[in-house]
XYZ file of C-alpha atoms in Angstrom:
566
model
C -102.301 83.262 133.138
C -101.552 84.461 129.931
C -102.901 87.794 130.120
C -101.037 88.239 132.951
C -97.361 86.812 131.330
C -98.989 89.245 127.879
C -98.364 91.815 130.329
C -94.728 90.944 131.686
C -93.767 90.496 128.015
C -95.254 94.090 127.103
C -93.808 95.952 129.517
C -90.736 94.157 129.068
C -90.865 94.605 125.341
C -91.551 98.145 125.425
C -88.548 98.692 128.509
C -85.901 97.077 126.539
C -85.327 95.335 123.308
C -83.795 92.390 122.956
C -80.197 91.241 122.583
C -81.416 88.798 120.230
C -83.332 91.631 117.857
C -83.179 90.439 113.935
C -81.686 94.162 113.256
C -77.758 94.155 113.758
C -77.761 97.783 115.597
C -79.779 98.288 118.852
C -83.322 100.633 118.082
C -81.993 103.771 119.173
C -83.928 105.684 122.136
C -84.419 101.674 123.588
C -82.382 99.978 126.065
C -81.051 96.733 125.956
C -82.166 94.233 128.977
C -78.994 91.986 128.833
C -76.631 95.928 129.796
C -79.260 97.932 131.075
C -77.842 97.204 134.674
C -74.572 98.618 134.001
C -74.567 101.857 136.565
C -75.892 102.899 140.046
C -77.747 105.418 138.615
C -79.448 102.647 135.627
C -80.500 99.785 138.641
C -81.368 102.813 140.956
C -83.773 104.222 138.316
C -85.094 101.015 137.379
C -85.918 100.407 141.725
C -87.969 104.066 141.270
C -90.231 102.199 138.494
C -90.385 99.416 141.387
C -91.925 101.840 144.065
C -94.127 103.041 141.499
C -96.024 100.538 140.799
C -97.440 100.124 144.135
C -100.287 102.597 142.594
C -98.640 103.319 138.888
C -99.563 107.209 139.200
C -103.258 106.800 139.709
C -106.172 106.025 141.121
C -107.777 102.836 139.454
C -105.200 100.046 139.195
C -104.847 99.932 142.886
C -106.536 102.425 145.122
C -110.190 101.110 144.368
C -109.846 97.502 145.951
C -107.945 99.621 149.158
C -111.957 101.508 148.443
C -112.971 98.203 148.068
C -111.844 96.745 151.213
C -113.695 99.072 153.289
C -116.448 99.225 151.491
C -117.455 95.626 152.394
C -116.313 96.124 156.019
C -118.560 97.595 158.712
C -116.946 100.689 158.840
C -117.812 102.295 155.150
C -120.874 102.294 152.269
C -119.822 102.789 148.428
C -121.657 105.720 149.251
C -122.106 107.001 145.181
C -125.628 107.214 144.403
C -125.792 109.097 141.450
C -123.593 107.316 139.199
C -123.555 103.530 138.392
C -122.123 101.314 141.061
C -121.595 98.143 138.887
C -117.290 98.505 139.543
C -118.252 98.234 143.500
C -121.391 96.580 144.348
C -121.358 92.602 143.390
C -118.477 92.547 145.887
C -119.234 95.329 148.376
C -123.417 94.070 149.302
C -121.449 90.532 148.848
C -124.012 89.373 145.799
C -121.946 86.217 145.026
C -121.379 87.338 141.248
C -118.015 89.475 141.763
C -115.560 87.271 138.769
C -115.925 89.481 136.370
C -115.661 92.907 138.864
C -113.312 94.914 136.845
C -111.861 95.985 140.492
C -110.250 93.297 141.460
C -109.226 92.134 137.714
C -107.462 95.535 137.585
C -105.860 94.719 140.772
C -104.565 91.604 140.607
C -102.940 92.560 137.117
C -101.498 95.346 138.421
C -100.175 93.802 141.593
C -98.495 91.435 139.270
C -96.855 94.371 136.855
C -95.697 95.093 140.088
C -94.191 91.885 141.087
C -92.699 91.512 137.363
C -90.842 94.447 137.495
C -88.809 93.401 141.518
C -88.383 90.097 139.224
C -86.296 91.668 136.896
C -84.628 94.105 139.387
C -83.983 90.883 141.514
C -82.754 88.353 138.696
C -80.798 91.401 137.050
C -79.043 93.893 139.797
C -77.346 90.817 141.519
C -74.751 90.875 138.270
C -74.237 94.601 137.958
C -71.433 94.373 139.061
C -71.400 98.220 141.181
C -68.622 99.090 142.722
C -70.541 100.084 145.995
C -71.469 96.722 146.795
C -73.560 97.484 150.225
C -75.713 99.512 147.433
C -76.156 96.720 145.414
C -77.128 93.978 147.836
C -79.442 97.003 149.084
C -81.519 97.837 146.109
C -81.940 93.797 145.720
C -83.826 94.201 149.690
C -85.876 96.816 148.335
C -87.149 95.099 145.511
C -87.456 91.522 148.031
C -89.746 94.146 150.402
C -91.701 95.282 147.455
C -92.380 91.778 146.110
C -93.040 90.560 149.394
C -95.483 93.694 150.030
C -97.392 92.651 146.755
C -97.878 89.146 147.007
C -98.976 89.787 151.100
C -102.189 92.265 149.165
C -102.589 89.432 146.312
C -102.874 86.512 149.719
C -104.680 88.845 151.653
C -107.671 89.223 149.030
C -107.147 86.213 147.010
C -105.561 83.458 149.192
C -102.697 81.319 147.305
C -101.817 82.467 144.494
C -99.590 81.550 141.494
C -95.607 81.875 142.308
C -93.774 83.919 139.864
C -90.070 84.067 141.236
C -88.442 85.075 138.716
C -89.367 87.020 135.175
C -90.531 84.419 133.097
C -91.855 84.257 129.599
C -95.338 83.246 128.725
C -94.426 79.851 127.748
C -92.462 78.840 130.687
C -95.577 79.212 132.862
C -98.426 77.736 130.693
C -99.911 75.115 133.358
C -98.883 77.416 136.322
C -101.538 76.208 138.973
C -101.656 78.414 142.518
C -99.635 77.472 145.328
C -101.713 77.098 148.904
C -102.205 79.846 151.387
C -99.180 78.623 153.280
C -96.278 78.439 150.567
C -97.464 81.971 149.503
C -97.211 82.941 152.980
C -94.065 81.509 153.296
C -92.550 83.014 150.012
C -93.782 86.491 151.415
C -91.838 85.468 154.502
C -88.558 84.330 153.000
C -88.699 87.542 150.899
C -89.054 90.210 154.441
C -86.756 88.110 156.709
C -83.968 88.823 153.607
C -85.034 92.381 153.113
C -84.542 93.271 156.878
C -81.604 91.666 156.967
C -79.782 93.636 154.851
C -82.458 97.545 154.852
C -80.798 100.097 156.803
C -82.519 101.436 159.665
C -84.621 104.610 159.264
C -81.990 106.445 160.954
C -79.018 104.989 158.609
C -80.579 106.185 155.192
C -79.460 109.619 153.850
C -82.119 112.220 153.674
C -82.545 111.948 149.659
C -83.435 108.504 150.495
C -86.438 109.352 152.775
C -89.462 107.070 151.635
C -87.338 104.033 150.404
C -87.985 101.017 152.539
C -86.320 100.206 156.022
C -85.578 97.199 158.005
C -87.863 98.472 160.213
C -90.433 98.234 157.618
C -89.796 94.783 156.694
C -90.423 93.374 160.134
C -93.403 95.726 160.652
C -95.131 94.166 157.738
C -93.490 90.642 158.308
C -95.045 90.959 162.026
C -98.272 91.217 160.039
C -98.006 88.780 157.730
C -97.356 86.358 160.965
C -100.425 88.155 162.425
C -102.755 86.730 159.794
C -101.614 83.372 160.124
C -102.296 83.482 163.935
C -98.401 82.807 164.252
C -98.475 84.887 167.719
C -94.813 83.604 169.161
C -93.455 84.606 165.761
C -95.627 87.799 165.375
C -94.327 88.891 168.775
C -90.745 88.074 168.304
C -90.956 90.327 165.303
C -92.501 92.895 166.401
C -91.148 93.521 169.898
C -87.784 94.897 168.017
C -89.697 97.519 166.938
C -92.012 98.383 170.393
C -90.310 100.206 173.168
C -93.145 98.575 175.557
C -91.833 95.538 175.238
C -88.685 95.678 176.775
C -86.274 94.287 174.152
C -82.882 95.121 173.928
C -80.772 92.995 171.650
C -78.542 93.519 168.904
C -81.162 94.551 166.035
C -83.283 96.607 168.492
C -85.173 99.210 166.424
C -86.765 100.463 169.468
C -85.754 103.709 169.389
C -86.478 104.589 165.276
C -90.369 104.865 165.859
C -92.825 106.645 168.336
C -96.370 108.036 168.261
C -96.699 111.585 167.179
C -98.175 113.523 170.373
C -101.660 114.007 168.672
C -103.729 112.070 166.458
C -104.824 114.716 163.761
C -100.527 114.824 162.583
C -100.975 111.111 161.956
C -102.560 111.964 158.056
C -101.699 115.546 157.979
C -99.497 116.394 154.707
C -96.989 118.368 156.859
C -96.671 115.272 158.739
C -95.395 112.716 155.776
C -93.341 110.772 156.461
C -93.338 111.108 160.882
C -91.588 109.683 163.336
C -94.592 106.719 163.374
C -94.324 106.534 159.686
C -92.923 102.874 158.665
C -93.560 102.565 154.937
C -96.276 105.027 152.769
C -96.822 105.974 149.220
C -94.242 108.683 148.491
C -96.643 111.592 147.067
C -95.101 114.892 145.277
C -97.861 116.795 143.612
C -97.464 118.723 140.834
C -99.953 120.252 138.683
C -98.404 120.236 135.144
C -97.536 116.409 135.364
C -100.211 115.283 136.447
C -98.843 113.253 139.443
C -99.864 113.045 143.351
C -102.549 111.097 145.312
C -106.072 110.366 144.693
C -107.613 109.530 147.875
C -108.620 113.008 149.036
C -111.160 113.503 145.583
C -112.185 110.191 145.181
C -113.726 110.191 148.250
C -114.397 113.947 148.754
C -118.583 114.974 149.340
C -119.972 115.507 145.961
C -122.524 117.931 144.759
C -122.029 120.071 148.768
C -119.613 123.096 146.955
C -116.588 123.285 145.993
C -115.207 124.548 148.780
C -115.521 120.563 150.507
C -113.149 119.532 147.516
C -115.678 118.692 144.676
C -115.352 114.940 145.197
C -116.579 111.687 143.680
C -117.672 110.403 146.936
C -117.315 106.560 146.556
C -116.481 105.276 150.380
C -118.647 107.048 153.075
C -118.240 106.338 156.422
C -121.394 104.248 158.270
C -122.902 106.088 161.593
C -122.274 102.407 163.068
C -118.391 103.463 162.538
C -119.316 106.788 164.292
C -121.350 105.614 166.912
C -118.634 102.847 167.700
C -116.628 106.105 168.993
C -118.460 106.718 171.722
C -116.954 109.667 174.176
C -113.687 109.254 171.418
C -114.049 112.646 169.943
C -110.508 113.355 169.227
C -110.218 110.215 166.725
C -114.037 110.308 165.501
C -113.638 113.743 164.736
C -110.170 113.425 162.702
C -111.439 110.352 160.475
C -114.834 111.484 159.765
C -116.415 114.529 158.936
C -120.240 114.293 159.646
C -123.138 116.360 158.312
C -124.334 118.858 161.104
C -120.882 119.773 162.338
C -120.036 123.484 163.175
C -116.441 122.920 162.351
C -113.875 120.477 160.648
C -110.658 120.062 162.764
C -108.152 121.939 161.503
C -109.867 124.046 159.673
C -109.619 127.894 160.875
C -112.706 129.553 161.950
C -111.995 131.089 158.822
C -112.221 128.668 155.936
C -114.687 126.650 158.158
C -117.044 130.151 157.324
C -115.786 130.202 153.300
C -116.379 126.363 153.137
C -120.296 126.722 154.761
C -120.592 129.593 152.635
C -120.153 127.774 149.774
C -122.546 124.532 151.235
C -125.500 126.639 152.007
C -125.032 128.474 148.296
C -125.116 124.560 146.693
C -127.639 122.623 148.740
C -130.428 125.042 148.034
C -132.764 123.287 151.035
C -130.065 123.745 153.620
C -132.276 124.746 156.562
C -134.606 122.170 155.561
C -132.569 119.415 155.930
C -130.730 120.611 159.417
C -134.269 120.919 160.632
C -135.445 117.526 159.317
C -132.241 115.697 161.102
C -131.920 117.822 163.777
C -128.987 119.927 163.042
C -127.899 123.145 164.149
C -129.019 125.495 161.006
C -125.612 126.834 160.618
C -123.569 123.773 160.085
C -122.035 121.398 156.948
C -124.357 119.419 154.854
C -123.367 116.615 153.050
C -125.616 116.642 149.713
C -128.482 113.501 150.307
C -129.097 113.453 146.833
C -125.921 112.219 146.004
C -124.735 110.543 148.701
C -125.168 107.408 151.244
C -124.407 108.990 154.077
C -123.706 112.062 155.837
C -120.635 111.636 156.527
C -116.600 111.537 155.008
C -113.251 110.524 155.442
C -111.634 113.070 157.320
C -108.217 111.398 157.743
C -107.881 111.688 153.309
C -109.336 115.543 153.784
C -107.201 118.376 152.786
C -107.546 121.943 154.358
C -108.062 124.824 152.557
C -104.399 126.207 153.409
C -103.004 122.331 152.720
C -104.487 122.332 149.208
C -102.718 123.069 146.147
C -103.785 125.568 143.511
C -105.489 123.480 140.977
C -107.263 121.323 144.351
C -110.123 120.086 141.759
C -107.668 117.516 139.805
C -108.155 114.059 140.962
C -104.095 115.048 142.713
C -103.444 116.140 146.248
C -99.581 115.733 147.872
C -101.013 113.585 151.603
C -98.959 111.140 151.340
C -100.448 107.355 151.884
C -99.995 105.613 154.868
C -99.553 101.656 154.492
C -97.727 100.504 157.928
C -97.591 103.096 160.923
C -96.577 102.477 164.620
C -99.600 102.487 166.002
C -100.582 99.969 164.043
C -97.101 98.062 165.260
C -98.165 98.540 168.587
C -101.677 97.341 168.493
C -100.312 93.955 166.588
C -98.052 93.831 169.532
C -100.782 93.918 171.886
C -102.713 91.479 170.276
C -99.680 89.043 170.048
C -99.240 89.374 173.767
C -102.670 88.508 174.460
C -102.779 85.493 172.593
C -99.359 84.204 174.330
C -100.892 85.137 177.738
C -98.783 88.084 178.626
C -101.357 90.521 179.243
C -99.032 92.709 180.802
C -97.348 94.047 177.570
C -100.619 93.588 176.029
C -102.170 95.976 177.818
C -99.149 98.790 177.751
C -98.758 98.575 174.684
C -103.022 99.288 173.959
C -102.679 102.236 176.324
C -99.971 103.800 175.097
C -102.079 104.349 171.547
C -105.517 105.534 174.091
C -103.272 107.583 176.318
C -102.710 110.018 172.889
C -106.372 110.349 172.507
C -106.653 111.244 176.270
C -108.569 107.623 177.300
C -108.473 105.984 180.087
C -106.352 102.782 180.700
C -107.403 99.307 179.901
C -107.351 96.999 182.810
C -109.065 94.025 181.531
C -107.200 90.749 181.089
C -107.726 87.782 179.010
C -110.951 87.661 176.501
C -111.896 90.774 177.680
C -108.561 92.597 177.106
C -108.282 90.734 173.257
C -111.858 92.685 172.492
C -110.526 95.861 173.957
C -107.232 95.397 171.525
C -109.763 94.417 168.863
C -112.514 97.336 168.857
C -109.338 99.803 169.523
C -108.285 98.666 166.400
C -111.648 99.904 164.007
C -111.040 103.015 165.638
C -107.155 104.301 165.685
C -107.032 102.439 162.466
C -110.313 103.139 160.073
C -109.720 103.351 156.204
C -105.832 102.593 156.542
C -106.949 98.807 155.172
C -107.299 97.116 157.664
C -110.961 96.362 158.928
C -112.015 94.290 156.347
C -108.368 91.670 156.710
C -109.012 92.102 160.762
C -112.869 91.302 160.634
C -111.919 88.376 157.810
C -108.884 87.033 160.290
C -110.426 87.515 164.127
C -112.642 84.285 165.415
C -115.455 84.603 167.844
C -115.493 82.567 171.025
C -117.099 79.227 169.461
C -114.023 80.032 166.637
C -115.984 81.220 163.763
C -114.803 83.951 161.998
C -116.000 87.242 163.571
C -116.918 88.506 160.517
C -119.825 86.031 160.107
C -121.445 87.898 163.101
C -121.806 91.359 161.378
C -122.462 90.131 158.541
C -125.274 87.729 157.187
C -129.047 88.287 157.620
C -128.038 88.205 161.698
C -125.534 90.055 161.203
C -125.093 93.018 164.019
C -124.182 95.041 160.995
C -127.350 94.032 159.194
C -129.430 94.508 161.637
C -128.628 97.840 163.608
C -128.808 99.609 159.823
C -132.332 98.308 159.106
C -134.063 98.157 162.293
C -136.078 101.715 163.314
C -134.910 101.443 166.603
C -130.953 102.223 165.831
C -130.590 103.014 162.293
C -129.285 106.134 160.468
C -132.153 108.692 158.985
C -130.260 110.093 156.513
C -128.848 106.479 155.747
C -132.243 104.949 155.549
C -133.960 108.056 153.222
C -131.331 107.167 150.609
C -131.892 103.553 149.674
C -129.536 104.532 145.978
C -127.255 102.216 148.171
C -129.133 98.860 149.956
C -129.387 99.786 153.851
C -129.388 96.013 153.633
C -125.505 95.801 152.991
C -124.074 92.666 153.946
C -126.957 90.762 153.987
C -126.524 87.921 150.963
C -122.665 87.175 152.936
C -121.824 83.631 153.209
C -119.327 82.682 155.635
C -117.823 79.737 152.819
C -117.720 82.214 149.933
C -116.760 85.312 151.241
C -113.358 85.425 153.172
C -111.794 86.148 150.020
C -112.508 87.234 146.854
C -112.851 85.779 143.785
C -109.683 84.681 141.442
C -110.834 87.329 138.290
C -112.659 85.259 135.835
C -110.464 86.060 132.722
C -107.569 84.574 134.631
C -109.187 81.243 135.270
C -109.894 81.843 131.177
C -107.018 82.109 129.846
C -105.396 79.653 131.959
C -106.907 76.846 130.600
C -108.750 75.861 134.190
C -105.552 75.560 135.425
C -106.165 78.360 137.670
C -108.911 77.700 139.975
C -111.404 79.107 141.371
C -111.830 80.161 145.288
C -114.939 78.251 146.559
C -118.225 78.805 146.155
C -117.820 81.706 143.236
C -118.938 80.984 139.727
């Protein structure tokens, strides 16, 4: 834990000068921790730093684990077959040697940095003595929401973790141990419940405060925390406060605060950031000179397939297995995946698609030959087989030409990242209702999601309804950091985690990609990433990631590794 705490100490020393400094006069240009939180402006500015801790302003601190979670599921390949895959392959392909993986090491470190920032806010703002007492309480609640979110991200990736409940110096935590998963979740629950009691509803915020944590966001995330623990009644009771179909009308009801957008294609449209469907999302304001904005459009974009398509890095590509799962659900398939062979990209005008296609043909010299080889229409888009495992990229993160900044080829874009939205709440509520035997309300919530994309209502009950809800979550929420955690937590009829029937030597996903009758020709022809991804999955090891090895080493062994990891 010393490395984490040294990071915290460095943060404190860079941000504040100690009141016990050997100098009698404070160093100019630095703030004093003991006197900083003295005005509302200072407290609010500090909270901005807590929000910035969600991503730390770039992609490699936390976005990489968001993508890794998709790569570890049946929805995505690593994708990039022309560059070093070291950052992802040990975990994405379940090789059992990922304790030194740099991606999870960074994620662990930066989630604890965010927690450290929140702890300072939670410790110091109560003593600020602001004239606006309601504002003071709200800022503390915002910090508790963010701390709860950061710990949830750690818990669902690593299990029980060390709980730093206030700002601590290194000497205070020598010998610290991991808390149990149960205690970790209890701490998260307490933070989110406290936040929900204080935070305003979405409609109660001023326009200038758009994007701040709300009581609805706290309730929605709390419902997910309960769901992950199979606390079905608690999840139901929290989520019904948000769901119109629940019939809930208590004083704390927020059933009028959120709804689905009319069209699925609007959900991940940068012109619909902070929409009525959004409970919480990362706020990105693109600025070319300052180099700020989101990164996933570039990180996941097509590589060497034409600058007009995005000129990206092609990490995290949709699998043919996911595309096939959509079946007749054309609306969500097209708004989730851009596929080689397509003659349009939804959301692009015909004129702009013609520009993209012209550039694409100029970049891929054997365009016509590839179209013939794979049975595509001659005048179509092709994701270059040389660099890509899959002939697909993620449409949700894609920025249409009309919405792109002038200098799009930096690793920044204006699209907010959706962390929690109303469709997720509906499907979580449906799942909780089904588990409690209330299939009527489960069907209503599920069918509202299906109705938006013109799918027939589900009328099944019991286990069949359970499976329909699970399938709906895959299709609706693909690439929104849910799939891996869902298949880890769900059980099959024998009580075994569902992921064990998808991955492993006899897993359905592994067989689908390796058997000639079902495997995708494009994916099979590029073995720069093995098609048997997941064949080494071990249910006794791979339901969580390993604790970063440096943490265990630096703790002197007081932090124990997860079972099965070296």
